[in-house]
Short mmCIF file of N, CA and C in Angstrom, two decimals:
data_model
loop_
_atom_site.label_atom_id
_atom_site.label_comp_id
_atom_site.label_asym_id
_atom_site.label_seq_id
_atom_site.Cartn_x
_atom_site.Cartn_y
_atom_site.Cartn_z
N MET A 10 -3.57 -7.90 31.38
CA MET A 10 -3.53 -6.82 30.42
C MET A 10 -4.12 -5.58 31.09
N GLU A 11 -3.51 -4.46 30.84
CA GLU A 11 -3.96 -3.23 31.46
C GLU A 11 -5.15 -2.64 30.71
N LYS A 12 -6.02 -1.99 31.49
CA LYS A 12 -7.17 -1.32 30.88
C LYS A 12 -6.71 -0.02 30.24
N GLN A 13 -7.20 0.25 29.04
CA GLN A 13 -6.85 1.48 28.37
C GLN A 13 -7.61 2.63 29.01
N GLU A 14 -6.93 3.74 29.13
CA GLU A 14 -7.55 4.92 29.72
C GLU A 14 -8.68 5.44 28.84
N GLY A 15 -9.78 5.80 29.45
CA GLY A 15 -10.87 6.45 28.75
C GLY A 15 -11.77 5.51 27.94
N ARG A 16 -11.55 4.23 28.02
CA ARG A 16 -12.38 3.32 27.25
C ARG A 16 -13.11 2.38 28.20
N GLU A 17 -14.40 2.40 28.12
CA GLU A 17 -15.23 1.57 28.97
C GLU A 17 -15.39 0.19 28.34
N PRO A 18 -15.55 -0.85 29.14
CA PRO A 18 -15.74 -2.20 28.58
C PRO A 18 -16.96 -2.31 27.68
N ALA A 19 -17.99 -1.53 27.91
CA ALA A 19 -19.21 -1.61 27.11
C ALA A 19 -19.03 -1.00 25.72
N ALA A 20 -17.89 -0.35 25.45
CA ALA A 20 -17.68 0.30 24.16
C ALA A 20 -17.42 -0.71 23.05
N VAL A 21 -17.08 -1.95 23.38
CA VAL A 21 -16.83 -2.97 22.37
C VAL A 21 -18.15 -3.65 22.03
N ARG A 22 -18.51 -3.63 20.75
CA ARG A 22 -19.74 -4.29 20.33
C ARG A 22 -19.46 -5.76 20.09
N LEU A 23 -20.24 -6.62 20.71
CA LEU A 23 -20.02 -8.05 20.55
C LEU A 23 -20.51 -8.57 19.21
N ASP A 24 -21.35 -7.80 18.51
CA ASP A 24 -21.80 -8.24 17.20
C ASP A 24 -20.92 -7.67 16.09
N ASP A 25 -19.81 -7.07 16.47
CA ASP A 25 -18.85 -6.54 15.51
C ASP A 25 -18.27 -7.69 14.69
N PRO A 26 -18.31 -7.62 13.36
CA PRO A 26 -17.83 -8.75 12.56
C PRO A 26 -16.33 -8.97 12.67
N TRP A 27 -15.58 -7.95 13.12
CA TRP A 27 -14.13 -8.13 13.26
C TRP A 27 -13.79 -8.72 14.62
N TYR A 28 -14.72 -8.73 15.55
CA TYR A 28 -14.45 -9.19 16.91
C TYR A 28 -14.30 -10.70 16.95
N ASP A 29 -13.13 -11.18 17.25
CA ASP A 29 -12.88 -12.60 17.50
C ASP A 29 -13.37 -13.47 16.36
N ALA A 30 -13.17 -13.02 15.12
CA ALA A 30 -13.71 -13.72 13.96
C ALA A 30 -13.16 -15.12 13.80
N LEU A 31 -11.88 -15.33 14.05
CA LEU A 31 -11.30 -16.64 13.81
C LEU A 31 -11.39 -17.55 15.03
N ALA A 32 -11.69 -17.02 16.19
CA ALA A 32 -11.74 -17.85 17.38
C ALA A 32 -12.95 -18.77 17.40
N ASP A 33 -13.97 -18.47 16.61
CA ASP A 33 -15.16 -19.31 16.65
C ASP A 33 -15.05 -20.53 15.75
N GLY A 34 -13.89 -20.75 15.12
CA GLY A 34 -13.69 -21.93 14.29
C GLY A 34 -14.17 -21.74 12.87
N TRP A 35 -14.46 -20.52 12.46
CA TRP A 35 -14.94 -20.26 11.12
C TRP A 35 -13.90 -20.71 10.11
N GLY A 36 -14.31 -21.49 9.18
CA GLY A 36 -13.42 -21.92 8.13
C GLY A 36 -12.69 -23.21 8.44
N ASP A 37 -12.73 -23.69 9.67
CA ASP A 37 -12.06 -24.93 10.02
C ASP A 37 -12.94 -26.11 9.67
N LEU A 38 -12.32 -27.21 9.30
CA LEU A 38 -13.06 -28.43 9.00
C LEU A 38 -12.79 -29.45 10.09
N ASP A 39 -13.77 -30.32 10.35
CA ASP A 39 -13.63 -31.28 11.45
C ASP A 39 -13.09 -32.63 11.01
N GLY A 40 -12.59 -32.75 9.80
CA GLY A 40 -12.05 -34.02 9.33
C GLY A 40 -13.02 -34.76 8.43
N THR A 41 -14.31 -34.45 8.51
CA THR A 41 -15.30 -35.10 7.66
C THR A 41 -15.69 -34.19 6.50
N GLY A 42 -15.08 -33.01 6.44
CA GLY A 42 -15.41 -32.06 5.39
C GLY A 42 -16.47 -31.06 5.82
N LEU A 43 -16.97 -31.21 7.04
CA LEU A 43 -17.98 -30.29 7.56
C LEU A 43 -17.31 -29.24 8.42
N PRO A 44 -17.90 -28.05 8.52
CA PRO A 44 -17.30 -27.02 9.36
C PRO A 44 -17.28 -27.45 10.81
N ALA A 45 -16.17 -27.16 11.49
CA ALA A 45 -16.06 -27.42 12.92
C ALA A 45 -16.42 -26.15 13.66
N GLY A 46 -16.54 -26.23 14.96
CA GLY A 46 -16.81 -25.06 15.77
C GLY A 46 -18.19 -25.10 16.36
N PRO A 47 -18.64 -23.99 16.96
CA PRO A 47 -19.91 -23.95 17.67
C PRO A 47 -21.10 -24.33 16.81
N ALA A 48 -21.13 -23.89 15.55
CA ALA A 48 -22.28 -24.22 14.71
C ALA A 48 -22.35 -25.71 14.43
N ALA A 49 -21.20 -26.36 14.28
CA ALA A 49 -21.17 -27.79 13.99
C ALA A 49 -21.54 -28.61 15.22
N ASP A 50 -21.29 -28.06 16.42
CA ASP A 50 -21.58 -28.78 17.65
C ASP A 50 -22.99 -28.54 18.15
N ALA A 51 -23.80 -27.82 17.39
CA ALA A 51 -25.12 -27.43 17.85
C ALA A 51 -26.08 -28.61 17.94
N GLY A 52 -25.84 -29.66 17.22
CA GLY A 52 -26.75 -30.78 17.28
C GLY A 52 -26.51 -31.72 16.13
N PRO A 53 -27.41 -32.69 15.93
CA PRO A 53 -27.22 -33.65 14.86
C PRO A 53 -27.32 -32.99 13.49
N ALA A 54 -26.71 -33.64 12.52
CA ALA A 54 -26.72 -33.10 11.16
C ALA A 54 -28.13 -33.11 10.59
N ASP A 55 -28.39 -32.17 9.71
CA ASP A 55 -29.70 -32.06 9.07
C ASP A 55 -29.74 -33.02 7.89
N ASP A 56 -30.63 -33.99 7.93
CA ASP A 56 -30.70 -35.00 6.88
C ASP A 56 -31.32 -34.48 5.60
N THR A 57 -31.92 -33.28 5.63
CA THR A 57 -32.58 -32.78 4.43
C THR A 57 -31.61 -32.11 3.47
N ALA A 58 -30.42 -31.76 3.95
CA ALA A 58 -29.44 -31.10 3.09
C ALA A 58 -28.72 -32.14 2.25
N VAL A 59 -28.46 -31.79 1.00
CA VAL A 59 -27.74 -32.68 0.10
C VAL A 59 -26.29 -32.24 0.07
N PRO A 60 -25.32 -33.13 0.45
CA PRO A 60 -23.93 -32.71 0.44
C PRO A 60 -23.49 -32.34 -0.98
N ASP A 61 -22.71 -31.29 -1.08
CA ASP A 61 -22.16 -30.81 -2.35
C ASP A 61 -23.22 -30.55 -3.40
N GLY A 62 -24.43 -30.28 -3.00
CA GLY A 62 -25.50 -30.00 -3.94
C GLY A 62 -26.21 -28.72 -3.55
N PRO A 63 -27.31 -28.44 -4.21
CA PRO A 63 -28.05 -27.23 -3.87
C PRO A 63 -28.69 -27.39 -2.50
N PRO A 64 -28.96 -26.28 -1.82
CA PRO A 64 -29.59 -26.37 -0.52
C PRO A 64 -30.99 -26.97 -0.63
N ALA A 65 -31.38 -27.69 0.41
CA ALA A 65 -32.71 -28.30 0.44
C ALA A 65 -33.75 -27.20 0.55
N PRO A 66 -34.98 -27.47 0.14
CA PRO A 66 -36.04 -26.46 0.25
C PRO A 66 -36.17 -25.97 1.69
N GLY A 67 -36.36 -24.67 1.84
CA GLY A 67 -36.52 -24.10 3.17
C GLY A 67 -35.20 -23.68 3.79
N HIS A 68 -34.08 -23.99 3.15
CA HIS A 68 -32.77 -23.61 3.66
C HIS A 68 -32.21 -22.52 2.78
N GLY A 69 -31.43 -21.62 3.40
CA GLY A 69 -30.81 -20.53 2.66
C GLY A 69 -29.58 -21.02 1.91
N PRO A 70 -28.94 -20.12 1.20
CA PRO A 70 -27.74 -20.49 0.45
C PRO A 70 -26.60 -20.84 1.42
N SER A 71 -25.66 -21.62 0.94
CA SER A 71 -24.52 -22.01 1.77
C SER A 71 -23.56 -20.83 1.90
N ALA A 72 -22.64 -20.96 2.84
CA ALA A 72 -21.64 -19.91 3.04
C ALA A 72 -20.80 -19.74 1.79
N ALA A 73 -20.47 -20.84 1.11
CA ALA A 73 -19.68 -20.74 -0.12
C ALA A 73 -20.43 -19.95 -1.19
N ASP A 74 -21.74 -20.16 -1.29
CA ASP A 74 -22.54 -19.40 -2.25
C ASP A 74 -22.55 -17.92 -1.90
N ILE A 75 -22.69 -17.64 -0.62
CA ILE A 75 -22.74 -16.25 -0.17
C ILE A 75 -21.42 -15.55 -0.45
N TYR A 76 -20.31 -16.20 -0.07
CA TYR A 76 -19.01 -15.58 -0.29
C TYR A 76 -18.68 -15.47 -1.78
N GLY A 77 -19.12 -16.44 -2.57
CA GLY A 77 -18.94 -16.34 -4.02
C GLY A 77 -19.70 -15.16 -4.59
N GLU A 78 -20.92 -14.96 -4.10
CA GLU A 78 -21.73 -13.83 -4.55
C GLU A 78 -21.08 -12.50 -4.17
N VAL A 79 -20.57 -12.43 -2.95
CA VAL A 79 -19.90 -11.20 -2.50
C VAL A 79 -18.65 -10.95 -3.33
N GLN A 80 -17.89 -12.01 -3.62
CA GLN A 80 -16.67 -11.86 -4.40
C GLN A 80 -16.96 -11.36 -5.82
N ARG A 81 -18.09 -11.73 -6.36
CA ARG A 81 -18.46 -11.28 -7.71
C ARG A 81 -19.11 -9.89 -7.70
N SER A 82 -19.43 -9.35 -6.54
CA SER A 82 -20.13 -8.07 -6.46
C SER A 82 -19.24 -6.91 -6.90
N ALA A 83 -19.88 -5.86 -7.36
CA ALA A 83 -19.16 -4.67 -7.80
C ALA A 83 -18.42 -4.01 -6.64
N ALA A 84 -19.00 -4.03 -5.45
CA ALA A 84 -18.35 -3.41 -4.29
C ALA A 84 -17.05 -4.12 -3.95
N PHE A 85 -17.06 -5.44 -3.99
CA PHE A 85 -15.84 -6.21 -3.71
C PHE A 85 -14.79 -5.95 -4.78
N GLN A 86 -15.21 -5.93 -6.03
CA GLN A 86 -14.28 -5.68 -7.12
C GLN A 86 -13.66 -4.28 -7.00
N GLU A 87 -14.44 -3.32 -6.53
CA GLU A 87 -13.92 -1.97 -6.34
C GLU A 87 -12.86 -1.95 -5.23
N VAL A 88 -13.12 -2.64 -4.12
CA VAL A 88 -12.14 -2.70 -3.03
C VAL A 88 -10.85 -3.37 -3.52
N ARG A 89 -10.98 -4.47 -4.24
CA ARG A 89 -9.80 -5.17 -4.77
C ARG A 89 -9.07 -4.29 -5.78
N GLY A 90 -9.81 -3.56 -6.60
CA GLY A 90 -9.18 -2.67 -7.57
C GLY A 90 -8.40 -1.56 -6.89
N ARG A 91 -8.96 -0.98 -5.84
CA ARG A 91 -8.25 0.06 -5.10
C ARG A 91 -6.98 -0.50 -4.47
N TYR A 92 -7.07 -1.72 -3.96
CA TYR A 92 -5.91 -2.37 -3.38
C TYR A 92 -4.81 -2.56 -4.44
N ARG A 93 -5.19 -3.11 -5.57
CA ARG A 93 -4.21 -3.38 -6.63
C ARG A 93 -3.61 -2.09 -7.19
N ARG A 94 -4.44 -1.04 -7.33
CA ARG A 94 -3.94 0.22 -7.88
C ARG A 94 -2.89 0.86 -6.98
N PHE A 95 -2.91 0.54 -5.69
CA PHE A 95 -1.87 1.05 -4.81
C PHE A 95 -0.70 0.08 -4.70
N VAL A 96 -0.99 -1.19 -4.45
CA VAL A 96 0.05 -2.16 -4.13
C VAL A 96 0.96 -2.47 -5.30
N VAL A 97 0.42 -2.64 -6.48
CA VAL A 97 1.25 -3.03 -7.62
C VAL A 97 2.29 -1.93 -7.94
N PRO A 98 1.89 -0.68 -8.15
CA PRO A 98 2.91 0.34 -8.44
C PRO A 98 3.88 0.55 -7.27
N ALA A 99 3.37 0.51 -6.03
CA ALA A 99 4.25 0.72 -4.88
C ALA A 99 5.27 -0.42 -4.77
N SER A 100 4.83 -1.65 -5.01
CA SER A 100 5.76 -2.79 -4.95
C SER A 100 6.80 -2.71 -6.06
N VAL A 101 6.38 -2.37 -7.26
CA VAL A 101 7.32 -2.25 -8.38
C VAL A 101 8.35 -1.15 -8.07
N ALA A 102 7.87 0.00 -7.61
CA ALA A 102 8.79 1.10 -7.30
C ALA A 102 9.78 0.71 -6.20
N PHE A 103 9.29 0.03 -5.17
CA PHE A 103 10.18 -0.36 -4.08
C PHE A 103 11.23 -1.36 -4.56
N PHE A 104 10.82 -2.36 -5.34
CA PHE A 104 11.78 -3.36 -5.82
C PHE A 104 12.79 -2.75 -6.78
N VAL A 105 12.36 -1.82 -7.62
CA VAL A 105 13.31 -1.14 -8.51
C VAL A 105 14.33 -0.37 -7.68
N TRP A 106 13.87 0.33 -6.66
CA TRP A 106 14.76 1.10 -5.79
C TRP A 106 15.71 0.16 -5.05
N TYR A 107 15.21 -0.96 -4.57
CA TYR A 107 16.05 -1.93 -3.85
C TYR A 107 17.11 -2.53 -4.77
N PHE A 108 16.71 -3.00 -5.95
CA PHE A 108 17.66 -3.60 -6.87
C PHE A 108 18.64 -2.58 -7.43
N ALA A 109 18.21 -1.33 -7.59
CA ALA A 109 19.15 -0.28 -8.02
C ALA A 109 20.25 -0.10 -6.97
N TYR A 110 19.87 -0.16 -5.70
CA TYR A 110 20.86 -0.06 -4.63
C TYR A 110 21.83 -1.23 -4.67
N VAL A 111 21.32 -2.45 -4.84
CA VAL A 111 22.18 -3.64 -4.88
C VAL A 111 23.09 -3.60 -6.10
N VAL A 112 22.55 -3.26 -7.27
CA VAL A 112 23.34 -3.20 -8.49
C VAL A 112 24.41 -2.11 -8.38
N ALA A 113 24.05 -0.95 -7.85
CA ALA A 113 25.02 0.13 -7.69
C ALA A 113 26.12 -0.27 -6.72
N ALA A 114 25.77 -1.00 -5.66
CA ALA A 114 26.77 -1.43 -4.69
C ALA A 114 27.76 -2.41 -5.30
N THR A 115 27.30 -3.25 -6.23
CA THR A 115 28.20 -4.25 -6.83
C THR A 115 28.87 -3.75 -8.11
N ALA A 116 28.16 -2.97 -8.91
CA ALA A 116 28.68 -2.55 -10.21
C ALA A 116 29.43 -1.23 -10.16
N ALA A 117 29.15 -0.39 -9.18
CA ALA A 117 29.80 0.93 -9.11
C ALA A 117 30.33 1.19 -7.70
N PRO A 118 31.29 0.38 -7.26
CA PRO A 118 31.80 0.57 -5.89
C PRO A 118 32.49 1.92 -5.70
N GLY A 119 33.06 2.45 -6.76
CA GLY A 119 33.70 3.76 -6.66
C GLY A 119 32.68 4.86 -6.38
N PHE A 120 31.57 4.80 -7.07
CA PHE A 120 30.49 5.78 -6.84
C PHE A 120 29.92 5.64 -5.44
N MET A 121 29.69 4.39 -5.01
CA MET A 121 29.09 4.18 -3.69
C MET A 121 30.05 4.58 -2.56
N ALA A 122 31.37 4.54 -2.84
CA ALA A 122 32.35 4.92 -1.82
C ALA A 122 32.61 6.43 -1.77
N ARG A 123 32.03 7.17 -2.69
CA ARG A 123 32.25 8.62 -2.75
C ARG A 123 31.73 9.27 -1.46
N PRO A 124 32.56 10.05 -0.78
CA PRO A 124 32.13 10.69 0.47
C PRO A 124 31.07 11.77 0.21
N VAL A 125 30.11 11.83 1.15
CA VAL A 125 29.07 12.86 1.08
C VAL A 125 29.37 13.93 2.13
N VAL A 126 29.47 13.51 3.38
CA VAL A 126 29.81 14.40 4.48
C VAL A 126 30.73 13.63 5.42
N GLY A 127 31.94 14.05 5.56
CA GLY A 127 32.88 13.36 6.47
C GLY A 127 33.06 11.91 6.06
N ALA A 128 32.83 11.01 7.01
CA ALA A 128 33.00 9.57 6.75
C ALA A 128 31.74 8.95 6.14
N VAL A 129 30.70 9.71 5.98
CA VAL A 129 29.45 9.20 5.41
C VAL A 129 29.56 9.22 3.89
N ASN A 130 29.35 8.04 3.28
CA ASN A 130 29.46 7.97 1.82
C ASN A 130 28.09 7.72 1.18
N VAL A 131 28.06 7.65 -0.14
CA VAL A 131 26.81 7.47 -0.90
C VAL A 131 26.12 6.17 -0.50
N ALA A 132 26.90 5.10 -0.30
CA ALA A 132 26.32 3.80 0.07
C ALA A 132 25.58 3.89 1.41
N MET A 133 26.15 4.61 2.37
CA MET A 133 25.48 4.76 3.67
C MET A 133 24.18 5.55 3.54
N VAL A 134 24.22 6.60 2.78
CA VAL A 134 23.02 7.42 2.58
C VAL A 134 21.94 6.59 1.87
N ALA A 135 22.33 5.85 0.84
CA ALA A 135 21.37 5.01 0.11
C ALA A 135 20.85 3.89 1.01
N GLY A 136 21.71 3.30 1.83
CA GLY A 136 21.28 2.24 2.75
C GLY A 136 20.27 2.77 3.76
N LEU A 137 20.54 3.93 4.32
CA LEU A 137 19.57 4.54 5.24
C LEU A 137 18.29 4.92 4.50
N GLY A 138 18.44 5.30 3.22
CA GLY A 138 17.26 5.59 2.40
C GLY A 138 16.39 4.36 2.23
N GLN A 139 17.00 3.17 2.21
CA GLN A 139 16.22 1.93 2.12
C GLN A 139 15.32 1.79 3.35
N PHE A 140 15.88 2.03 4.53
CA PHE A 140 15.08 1.95 5.75
C PHE A 140 13.98 3.01 5.74
N LEU A 141 14.35 4.22 5.39
CA LEU A 141 13.37 5.32 5.36
C LEU A 141 12.24 5.01 4.37
N SER A 142 12.59 4.52 3.18
CA SER A 142 11.55 4.23 2.19
C SER A 142 10.64 3.09 2.65
N THR A 143 11.19 2.13 3.39
CA THR A 143 10.36 1.05 3.92
C THR A 143 9.33 1.60 4.90
N PHE A 144 9.76 2.46 5.81
CA PHE A 144 8.83 3.05 6.77
C PHE A 144 7.81 3.96 6.07
N LEU A 145 8.26 4.74 5.10
CA LEU A 145 7.33 5.61 4.37
C LEU A 145 6.30 4.80 3.58
N LEU A 146 6.75 3.72 2.96
CA LEU A 146 5.82 2.87 2.21
C LEU A 146 4.80 2.21 3.14
N THR A 147 5.25 1.77 4.30
CA THR A 147 4.33 1.19 5.28
C THR A 147 3.30 2.22 5.73
N TRP A 148 3.75 3.43 6.02
CA TRP A 148 2.84 4.50 6.41
C TRP A 148 1.85 4.82 5.29
N ALA A 149 2.36 4.90 4.05
CA ALA A 149 1.49 5.22 2.92
C ALA A 149 0.45 4.12 2.69
N TYR A 150 0.87 2.86 2.85
CA TYR A 150 -0.07 1.74 2.69
C TYR A 150 -1.17 1.80 3.75
N ALA A 151 -0.78 2.01 5.00
CA ALA A 151 -1.77 2.08 6.09
C ALA A 151 -2.72 3.25 5.87
N ARG A 152 -2.20 4.38 5.45
CA ARG A 152 -3.04 5.56 5.19
C ARG A 152 -4.00 5.29 4.03
N HIS A 153 -3.49 4.71 2.96
CA HIS A 153 -4.33 4.41 1.81
C HIS A 153 -5.43 3.42 2.20
N ALA A 154 -5.08 2.41 2.95
CA ALA A 154 -6.08 1.43 3.39
C ALA A 154 -7.15 2.11 4.24
N ARG A 155 -6.72 2.95 5.17
CA ARG A 155 -7.67 3.62 6.06
C ARG A 155 -8.60 4.56 5.29
N LEU A 156 -8.06 5.29 4.33
CA LEU A 156 -8.85 6.30 3.62
C LEU A 156 -9.66 5.73 2.46
N HIS A 157 -9.19 4.67 1.81
CA HIS A 157 -9.81 4.24 0.56
C HIS A 157 -10.41 2.83 0.58
N ARG A 158 -10.06 2.01 1.58
CA ARG A 158 -10.55 0.63 1.52
C ARG A 158 -11.22 0.13 2.79
N ASP A 159 -10.79 0.55 3.95
CA ASP A 159 -11.26 -0.05 5.19
C ASP A 159 -12.77 0.07 5.38
N ARG A 160 -13.33 1.24 5.12
CA ARG A 160 -14.77 1.43 5.33
C ARG A 160 -15.57 0.55 4.37
N ALA A 161 -15.17 0.52 3.11
CA ALA A 161 -15.89 -0.31 2.13
C ALA A 161 -15.73 -1.79 2.46
N ALA A 162 -14.54 -2.20 2.91
CA ALA A 162 -14.32 -3.60 3.27
C ALA A 162 -15.15 -3.97 4.50
N LEU A 163 -15.25 -3.07 5.46
CA LEU A 163 -16.05 -3.34 6.65
C LEU A 163 -17.53 -3.44 6.29
N GLU A 164 -17.99 -2.57 5.39
CA GLU A 164 -19.39 -2.66 4.96
C GLU A 164 -19.66 -3.99 4.26
N LEU A 165 -18.72 -4.43 3.43
CA LEU A 165 -18.86 -5.75 2.79
C LEU A 165 -18.90 -6.85 3.84
N ARG A 166 -18.06 -6.72 4.85
CA ARG A 166 -18.04 -7.74 5.91
C ARG A 166 -19.36 -7.76 6.65
N TRP A 167 -19.93 -6.59 6.95
CA TRP A 167 -21.23 -6.54 7.62
C TRP A 167 -22.30 -7.20 6.75
N GLU A 168 -22.31 -6.87 5.47
CA GLU A 168 -23.30 -7.47 4.57
C GLU A 168 -23.15 -8.98 4.52
N THR A 169 -21.92 -9.45 4.46
CA THR A 169 -21.67 -10.88 4.41
C THR A 169 -22.12 -11.55 5.70
N GLN A 170 -21.85 -10.92 6.82
CA GLN A 170 -22.29 -11.48 8.10
C GLN A 170 -23.81 -11.56 8.17
N GLU A 171 -24.48 -10.52 7.70
CA GLU A 171 -25.94 -10.53 7.70
C GLU A 171 -26.47 -11.63 6.79
N MET A 172 -25.84 -11.81 5.62
CA MET A 172 -26.29 -12.84 4.70
C MET A 172 -26.08 -14.23 5.30
N THR A 173 -24.95 -14.45 5.98
CA THR A 173 -24.71 -15.77 6.57
C THR A 173 -25.62 -16.00 7.76
N ARG A 174 -25.93 -14.96 8.52
CA ARG A 174 -26.89 -15.12 9.62
C ARG A 174 -28.26 -15.48 9.09
N GLY A 175 -28.64 -14.85 7.97
CA GLY A 175 -29.94 -15.16 7.35
C GLY A 175 -29.97 -16.59 6.82
N ALA A 176 -28.84 -17.09 6.35
CA ALA A 176 -28.77 -18.45 5.83
C ALA A 176 -28.83 -19.48 6.94
N GLU A 177 -28.38 -19.11 8.15
CA GLU A 177 -28.39 -20.04 9.27
C GLU A 177 -29.78 -20.22 9.86
N ARG A 178 -30.66 -19.27 9.62
CA ARG A 178 -32.00 -19.33 10.24
C ARG A 178 -32.91 -20.25 9.49
#
């Protein structure tokens, strides 16, 4: 892989929560119902913990408790609300536009065959509009995510990582 111009190797923070998040085996089970990966290979199981029960005295909350708490938090609900407020109307609008094109192509072939410029007809313009609207919707989604959700989601991820690190100690 080529090195990117102007970026030094030290610019990547290794404690970044987005860095190689899935490569460490997070979320994988080893067949016994316990997490697999580096944390599971650290040594023998702790006999003081009660499976499927509350944490033993002196131990922090489990990852499931932490993620449940984060999911119930107002900050998480706000991020999910922002996501839904964009995605639901955009998806409905796109599907209406798509089905209108399909219905017009089958129910009104005369209209769709009407010439616009030279050999270009309404169906061709609408078909190209489908491609254009797909690219515009993708751009709008990425912009909305960057401006309205990414920072809050990253802050939630940092908080969650800190909480899980505290639970591991």
